Coordinates of C-alpha atoms in Angstrom, one line a residue:
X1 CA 0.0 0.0 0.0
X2 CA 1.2 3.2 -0.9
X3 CA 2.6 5.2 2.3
X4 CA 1.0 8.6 1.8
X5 CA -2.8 6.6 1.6
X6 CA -1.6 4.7 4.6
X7 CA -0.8 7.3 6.8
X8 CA -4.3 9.1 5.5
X9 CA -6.5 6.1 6.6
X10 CA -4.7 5.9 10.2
X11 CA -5.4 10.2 10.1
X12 CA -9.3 9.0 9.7
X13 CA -9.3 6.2 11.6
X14 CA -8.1 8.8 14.8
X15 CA -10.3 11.2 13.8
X16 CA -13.5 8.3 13.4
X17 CA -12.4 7.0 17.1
X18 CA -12.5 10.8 18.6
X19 CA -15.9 11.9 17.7
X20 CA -17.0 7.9 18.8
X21 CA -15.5 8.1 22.3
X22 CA -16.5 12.0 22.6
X23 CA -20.4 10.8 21.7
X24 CA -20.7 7.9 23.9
X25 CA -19.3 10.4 26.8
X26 CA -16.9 8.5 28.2
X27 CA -13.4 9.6 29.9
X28 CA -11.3 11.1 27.6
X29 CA -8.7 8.5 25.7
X30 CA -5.5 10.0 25.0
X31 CA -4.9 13.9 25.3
X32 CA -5.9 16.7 23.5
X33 CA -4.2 18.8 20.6
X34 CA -1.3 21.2 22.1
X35 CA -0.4 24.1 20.5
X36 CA 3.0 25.9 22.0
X37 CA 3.7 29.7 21.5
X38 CA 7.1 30.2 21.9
X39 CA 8.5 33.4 22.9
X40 CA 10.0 34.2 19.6
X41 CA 6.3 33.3 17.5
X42 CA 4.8 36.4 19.9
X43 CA 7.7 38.3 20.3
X44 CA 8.2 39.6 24.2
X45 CA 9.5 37.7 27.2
X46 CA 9.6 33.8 28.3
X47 CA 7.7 34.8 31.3
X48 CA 4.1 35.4 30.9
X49 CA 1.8 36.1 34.3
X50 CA -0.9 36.7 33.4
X51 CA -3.8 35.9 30.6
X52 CA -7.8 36.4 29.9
X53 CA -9.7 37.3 26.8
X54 CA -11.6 40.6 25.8
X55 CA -15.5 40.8 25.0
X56 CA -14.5 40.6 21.1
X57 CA -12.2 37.4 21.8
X58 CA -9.0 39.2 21.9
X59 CA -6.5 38.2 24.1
X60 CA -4.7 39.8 26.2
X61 CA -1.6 38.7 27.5
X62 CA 0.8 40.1 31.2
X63 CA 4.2 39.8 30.1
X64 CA 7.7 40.0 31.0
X65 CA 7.9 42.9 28.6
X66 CA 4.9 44.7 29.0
X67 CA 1.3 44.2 27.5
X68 CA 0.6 41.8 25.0
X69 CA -2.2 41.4 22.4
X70 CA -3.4 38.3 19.9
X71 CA -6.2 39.0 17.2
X72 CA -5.3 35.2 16.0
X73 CA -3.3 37.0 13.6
X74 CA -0.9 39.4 15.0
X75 CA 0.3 39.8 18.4
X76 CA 1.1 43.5 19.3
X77 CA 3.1 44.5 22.1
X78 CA 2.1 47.9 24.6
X79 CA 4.5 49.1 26.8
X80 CA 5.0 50.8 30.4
X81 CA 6.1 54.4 30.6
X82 CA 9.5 52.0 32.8
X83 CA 9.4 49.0 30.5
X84 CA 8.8 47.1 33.6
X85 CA 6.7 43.8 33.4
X86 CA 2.9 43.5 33.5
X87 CA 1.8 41.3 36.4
X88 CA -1.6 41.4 36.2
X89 CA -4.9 42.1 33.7
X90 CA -8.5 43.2 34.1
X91 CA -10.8 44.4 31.5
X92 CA -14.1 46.7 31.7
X93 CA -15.2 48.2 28.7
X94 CA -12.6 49.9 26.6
X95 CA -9.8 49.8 29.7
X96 CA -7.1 47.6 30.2
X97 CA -6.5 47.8 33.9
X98 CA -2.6 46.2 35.0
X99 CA -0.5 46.1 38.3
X100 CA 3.2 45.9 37.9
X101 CA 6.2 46.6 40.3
X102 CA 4.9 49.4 42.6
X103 CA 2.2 50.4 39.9
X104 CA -1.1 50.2 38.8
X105 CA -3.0 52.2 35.9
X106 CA -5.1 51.1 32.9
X107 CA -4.2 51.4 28.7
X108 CA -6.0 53.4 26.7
X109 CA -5.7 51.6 22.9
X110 CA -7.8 53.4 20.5
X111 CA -5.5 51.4 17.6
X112 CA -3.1 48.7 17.4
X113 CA -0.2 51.8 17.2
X114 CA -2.5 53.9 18.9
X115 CA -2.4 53.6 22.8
X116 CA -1.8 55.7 26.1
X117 CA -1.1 54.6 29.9
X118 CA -2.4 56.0 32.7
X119 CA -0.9 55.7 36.2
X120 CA -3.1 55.8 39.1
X121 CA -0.5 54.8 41.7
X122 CA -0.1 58.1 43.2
X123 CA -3.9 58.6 43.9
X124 CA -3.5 56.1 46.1
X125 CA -3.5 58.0 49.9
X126 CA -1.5 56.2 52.4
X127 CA -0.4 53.2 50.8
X128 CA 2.8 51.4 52.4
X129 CA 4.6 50.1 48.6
X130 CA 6.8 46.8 49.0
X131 CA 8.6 46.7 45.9
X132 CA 6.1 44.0 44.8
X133 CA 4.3 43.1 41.6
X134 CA 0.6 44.0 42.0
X135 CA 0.2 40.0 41.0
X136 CA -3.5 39.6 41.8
X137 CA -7.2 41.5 40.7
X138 CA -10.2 41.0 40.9
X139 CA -13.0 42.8 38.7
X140 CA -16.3 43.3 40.1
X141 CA -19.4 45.6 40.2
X142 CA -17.6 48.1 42.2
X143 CA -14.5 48.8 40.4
X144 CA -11.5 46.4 39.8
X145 CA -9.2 45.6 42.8
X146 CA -5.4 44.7 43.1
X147 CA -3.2 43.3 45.6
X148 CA 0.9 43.2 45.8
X149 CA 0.4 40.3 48.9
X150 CA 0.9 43.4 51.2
X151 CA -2.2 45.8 50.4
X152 CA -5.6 45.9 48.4
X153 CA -7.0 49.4 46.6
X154 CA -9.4 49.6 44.5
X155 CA -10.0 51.8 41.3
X156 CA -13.1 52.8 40.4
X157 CA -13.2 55.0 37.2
X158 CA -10.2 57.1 37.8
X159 CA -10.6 57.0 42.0
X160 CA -8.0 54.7 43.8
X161 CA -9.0 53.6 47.7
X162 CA -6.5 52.1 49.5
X163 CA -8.9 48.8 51.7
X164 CA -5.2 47.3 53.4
X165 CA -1.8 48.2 53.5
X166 CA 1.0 46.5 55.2
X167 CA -1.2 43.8 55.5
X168 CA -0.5 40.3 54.2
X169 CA -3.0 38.1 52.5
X170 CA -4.7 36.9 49.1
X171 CA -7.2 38.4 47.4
X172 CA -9.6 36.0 45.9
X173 CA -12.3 36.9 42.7
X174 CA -15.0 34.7 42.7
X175 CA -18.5 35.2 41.3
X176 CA -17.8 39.0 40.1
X177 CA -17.3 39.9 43.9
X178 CA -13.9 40.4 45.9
X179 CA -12.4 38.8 48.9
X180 CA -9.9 39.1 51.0
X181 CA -8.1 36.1 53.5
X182 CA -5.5 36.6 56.4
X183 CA -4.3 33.7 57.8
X184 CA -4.2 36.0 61.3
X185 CA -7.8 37.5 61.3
X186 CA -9.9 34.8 58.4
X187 CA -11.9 36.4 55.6
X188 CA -13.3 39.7 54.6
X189 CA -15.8 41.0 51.5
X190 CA -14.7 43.5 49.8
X191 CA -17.8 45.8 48.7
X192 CA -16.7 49.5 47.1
X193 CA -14.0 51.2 49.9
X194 CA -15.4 48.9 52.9
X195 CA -14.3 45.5 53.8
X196 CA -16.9 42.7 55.7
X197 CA -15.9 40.5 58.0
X198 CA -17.0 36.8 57.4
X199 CA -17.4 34.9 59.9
X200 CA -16.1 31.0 59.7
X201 CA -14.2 28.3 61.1
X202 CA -11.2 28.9 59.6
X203 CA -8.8 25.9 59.3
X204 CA -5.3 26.1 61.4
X205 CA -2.2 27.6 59.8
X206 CA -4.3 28.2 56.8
X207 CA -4.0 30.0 53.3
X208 CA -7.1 30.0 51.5
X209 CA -6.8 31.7 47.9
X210 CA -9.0 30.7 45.8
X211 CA -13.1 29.9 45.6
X212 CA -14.5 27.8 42.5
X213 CA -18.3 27.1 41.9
X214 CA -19.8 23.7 43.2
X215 CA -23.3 23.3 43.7
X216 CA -25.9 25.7 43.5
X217 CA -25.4 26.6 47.1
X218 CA -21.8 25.1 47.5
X219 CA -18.5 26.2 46.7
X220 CA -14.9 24.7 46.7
X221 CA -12.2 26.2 49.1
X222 CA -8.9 26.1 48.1
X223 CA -6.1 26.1 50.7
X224 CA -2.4 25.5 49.5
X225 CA -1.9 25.0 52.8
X226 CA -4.2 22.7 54.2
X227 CA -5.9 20.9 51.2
X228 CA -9.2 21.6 49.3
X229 CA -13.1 21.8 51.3
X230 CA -16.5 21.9 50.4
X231 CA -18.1 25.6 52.1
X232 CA -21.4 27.5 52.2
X233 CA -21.3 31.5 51.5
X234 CA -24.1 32.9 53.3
X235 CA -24.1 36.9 52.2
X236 CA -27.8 37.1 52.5
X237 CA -26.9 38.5 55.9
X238 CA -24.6 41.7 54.4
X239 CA -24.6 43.0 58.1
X240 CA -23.4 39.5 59.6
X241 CA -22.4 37.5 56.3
X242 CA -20.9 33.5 57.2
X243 CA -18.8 30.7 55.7
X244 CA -19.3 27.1 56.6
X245 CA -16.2 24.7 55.9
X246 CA -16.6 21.1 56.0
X247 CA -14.1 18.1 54.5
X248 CA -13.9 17.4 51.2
X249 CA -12.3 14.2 49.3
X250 CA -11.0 15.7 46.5
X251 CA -9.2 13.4 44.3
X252 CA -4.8 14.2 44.2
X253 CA -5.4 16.6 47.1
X254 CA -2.1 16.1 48.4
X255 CA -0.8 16.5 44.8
X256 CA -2.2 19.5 44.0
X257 CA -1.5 20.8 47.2
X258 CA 2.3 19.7 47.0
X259 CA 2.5 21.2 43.5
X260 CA 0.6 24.7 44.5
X261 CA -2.0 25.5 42.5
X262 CA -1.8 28.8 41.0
X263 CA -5.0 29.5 39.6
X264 CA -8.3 27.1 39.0
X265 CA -11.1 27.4 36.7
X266 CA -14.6 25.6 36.3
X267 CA -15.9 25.0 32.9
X268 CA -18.9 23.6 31.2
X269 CA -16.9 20.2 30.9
X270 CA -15.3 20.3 34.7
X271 CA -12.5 21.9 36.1
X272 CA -9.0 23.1 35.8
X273 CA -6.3 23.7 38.2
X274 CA -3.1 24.9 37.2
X275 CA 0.3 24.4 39.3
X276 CA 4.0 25.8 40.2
X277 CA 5.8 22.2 40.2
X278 CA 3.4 20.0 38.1
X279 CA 1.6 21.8 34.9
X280 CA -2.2 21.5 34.7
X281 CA -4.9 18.8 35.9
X282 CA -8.1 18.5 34.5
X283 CA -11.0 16.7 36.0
X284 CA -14.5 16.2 35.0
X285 CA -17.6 17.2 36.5
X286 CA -17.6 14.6 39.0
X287 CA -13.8 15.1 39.4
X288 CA -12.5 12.2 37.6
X289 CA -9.0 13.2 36.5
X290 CA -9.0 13.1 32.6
X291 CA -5.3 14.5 31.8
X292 CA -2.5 16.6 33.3
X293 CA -0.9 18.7 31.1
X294 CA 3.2 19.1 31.9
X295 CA 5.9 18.4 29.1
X296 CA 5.2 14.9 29.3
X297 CA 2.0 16.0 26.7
X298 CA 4.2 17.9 24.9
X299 CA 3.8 21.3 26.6
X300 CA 7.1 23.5 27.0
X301 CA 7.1 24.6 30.6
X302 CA 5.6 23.1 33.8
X303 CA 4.7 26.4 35.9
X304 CA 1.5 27.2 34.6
X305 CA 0.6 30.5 36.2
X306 CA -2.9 31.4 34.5
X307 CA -6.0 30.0 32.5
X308 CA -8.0 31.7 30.4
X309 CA -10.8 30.4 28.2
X310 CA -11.7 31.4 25.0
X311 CA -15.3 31.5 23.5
X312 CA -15.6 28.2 22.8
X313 CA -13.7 27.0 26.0
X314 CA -10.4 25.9 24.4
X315 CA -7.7 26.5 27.6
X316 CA -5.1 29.1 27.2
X317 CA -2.1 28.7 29.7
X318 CA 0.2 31.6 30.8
X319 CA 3.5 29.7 31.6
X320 CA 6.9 31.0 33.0
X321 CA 8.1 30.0 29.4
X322 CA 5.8 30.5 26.6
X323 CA 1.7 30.3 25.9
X324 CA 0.0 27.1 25.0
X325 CA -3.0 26.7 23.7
X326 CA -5.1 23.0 24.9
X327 CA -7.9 22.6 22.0
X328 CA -10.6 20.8 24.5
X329 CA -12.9 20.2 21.9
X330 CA -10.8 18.6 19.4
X331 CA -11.8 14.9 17.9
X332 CA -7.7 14.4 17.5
X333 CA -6.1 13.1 20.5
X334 CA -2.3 12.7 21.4
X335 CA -1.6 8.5 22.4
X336 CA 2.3 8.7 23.7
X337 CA 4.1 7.0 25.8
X338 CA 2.3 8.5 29.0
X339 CA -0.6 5.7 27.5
X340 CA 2.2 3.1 26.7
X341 CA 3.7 3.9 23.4
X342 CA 6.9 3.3 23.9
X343 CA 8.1 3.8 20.2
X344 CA 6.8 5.2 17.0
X345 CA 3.8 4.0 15.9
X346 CA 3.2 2.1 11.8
X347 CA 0.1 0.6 11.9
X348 CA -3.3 0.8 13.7
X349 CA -6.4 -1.6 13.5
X350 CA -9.6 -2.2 15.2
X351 CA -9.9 -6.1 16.4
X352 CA -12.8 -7.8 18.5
X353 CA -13.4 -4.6 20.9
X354 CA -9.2 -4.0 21.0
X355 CA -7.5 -1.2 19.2
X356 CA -4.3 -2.3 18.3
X357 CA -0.9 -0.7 17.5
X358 CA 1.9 -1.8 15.7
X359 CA 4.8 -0.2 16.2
X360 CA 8.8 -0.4 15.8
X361 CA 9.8 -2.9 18.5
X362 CA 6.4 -3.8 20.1
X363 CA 2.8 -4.5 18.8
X364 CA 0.7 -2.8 21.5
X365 CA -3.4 -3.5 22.4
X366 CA -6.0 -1.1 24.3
X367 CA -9.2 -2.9 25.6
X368 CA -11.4 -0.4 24.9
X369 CA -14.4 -1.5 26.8
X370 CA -12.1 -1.3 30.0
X371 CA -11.8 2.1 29.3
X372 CA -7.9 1.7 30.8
X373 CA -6.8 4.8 28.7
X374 CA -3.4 2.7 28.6
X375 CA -1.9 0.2 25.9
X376 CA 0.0 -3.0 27.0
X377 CA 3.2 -4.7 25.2
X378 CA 2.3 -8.2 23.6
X379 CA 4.6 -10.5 23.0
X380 CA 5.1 -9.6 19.4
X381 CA 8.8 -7.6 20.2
X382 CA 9.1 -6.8 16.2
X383 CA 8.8 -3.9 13.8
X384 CA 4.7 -4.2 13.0
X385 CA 4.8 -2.6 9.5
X386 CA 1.0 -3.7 8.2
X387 CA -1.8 -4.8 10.4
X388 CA -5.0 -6.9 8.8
X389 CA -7.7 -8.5 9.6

């Protein structure tokens, strides 16, 4: 058989199983198409800290260099008044709101050569700098706000009010409102230039930093400290608001934990946590780990520092070296040797429920109604040029 039609029926017979394991809903088999931008293709810095997406799909990207845009054709690059690194990214309406070292402002881009910065750090009254990156922000109803680990301000239109300073916690955006945790005094709600104390049993020695959707009524409660509960957020009450924590078995708690997440999303299709030490996991709804994403699936750099989704929920990855793009909805999936592959693969056929793979040194055979997501050696240690029926 002629090797170009060859290697176009094995194309088709990937794409075929795909769109057959995505319709019968079962955990994903194999992983999904990886797409790497490397610091040359968008031309600024390795290091990347931040990343979302604007209300026309662009995105927008906090980098070692400055601010960073991709229209899916061009990236365009927007720099500080110092050249210093952008840390951190929130959009509302036609403002590009950033927190670098000792700063915060917003960009003003009428064109892609047309832009303008404005600094608001000196509106800010009273506030103690640390010579930190304003890492974290969170937009909400009330303006956006930032945090250096040290203090919180907000900005509302071109207003700055200074919340804590000298002060060390996390702030946490969840559910278009703002939060703030000490591990000293537990949680407060940030609502315009006033901050709410929540009452709760906070865990000992704890950091919680991030909140992700559950239930209806639920939430998750990350700690990197302490592990991952299940809470209630009762702000019915505005004058006495509450959080409940309970235990939660969450599955590679001590993983994650180990790792430190970084940041965590929930999607239509489950969640995604994203780490320091060990790339990103993805689970299902029902938390059933489907794939982690480090360079083992072909991504260039394991400390994932943000997700962002695009419209159609594809994950976007800021990394300490480089972008990826994770197309989620792609029938093509990767099989490697994280599944068993040891070598290149020649051949592949479909055979009484098995999917088999032939290979330079091995022939190879998935059970596919045991759903093990992994292929095992036969006994066949050959080069398997042609399989048939």
């Amino acid at each position: 058989m002629n090797k170009d039609i060859k290697y176009i029926i094995i194309s088709l017979l990937l794409l075929f199983l795909g769109v057959l394991l995505y319709s019968q809903s079962i955990v994903r088999w194999g992983l999904p198409y990886v797409k790497n931008y490397y610091p040359y293709e968008y031309n600024g810095y390795s290091q990347n800290w931040d990343i979302c997406f604007d209300s026309t799909g662009v995105l927008w990207l906090a980098n070692g260099d400055g601010l960073i845009s991709f229209d899916g054709l061009n990236w365009r690059k927007y720099f500080l008044p110092s050249y210093d690194a952008v840390a951190c990214i929130s959009i509302i309406n036609n403002r590009i709101y950033i927190g670098s070292k000792n700063e915060f402002g917003y960009f003003n881009i009428s064109s892609p050569s047309e832009y303008k910065y404005v600094s608001l750090t000196n509106k800010a009254m009273n506030l103690s700098l640390s010579n930190n990156y304003f890492f974290y922000s969170a937009k909400t109803d009330y303006g956006v706000y930032m945090s250096d680990g040290n203090s919180v301000v907000r900005i509302h239109n071109d207003n700055v009010d200074v919340l804590f300073t000298n002060v060390k916690g996390n702030l946490i955006s969840f559910n278009n409102l703002a939060f703030f945790y000490n591990s000293a005094t537990g949680l407060y709600l940030l609502s315009g230039s006033k901050s709410l104390y929540i009452k709760g049993s906070y865990p000992l020695n704890s950091n919680i930093s991030m909140f992700l959707p559950y239930t209806d009524d639920t939430l998750l409660i990350i700690d990197n400290k302490t592990g991952i509960y299940k809470g209630c957020l009762n702000l019915q009450n505005i004058i006495n608001p509450s959080l409940t924590i309970e235990e939660f078995d969450f599955p590679n708690e001590k993983e994650l934990i180990a790792n430190v997440i970084l940041d965590a999303r929930k999607t239509s299709f489950g969640y995604i946590f994203s780490t320091y030490f060990g790339g990103t996991y993805v689970y299902d709804l029902d938390f059933k780990l489907q794939y982690i994403l480090n360079q083992e699936s072909q991504l260039i750099s394991i400390t994932h520092n943000k997700i962002a989704l695009d419209p159609n929920e594809n994950i976007w990855l800021a990394m300490d070296y480089g972008i990826a793009r994770i197309n989620t909805h792609n029938p093509f999936t990767l099989l490697s040797k994280v599944h068993g592959l040891s070598s290149s693969i020649l051949d592949v056929e479909f055979f009484n429920n098995k999917l088999l793979a032939g290979g330079w040194t091995n022939l190879y055979i998935e059970e596919l109604d045991k759903s093990t997501n992994y292929f095992k050696k036969t006994e066949l240690e050959n080069i398997c040029w042609q399989l048939k029926k």
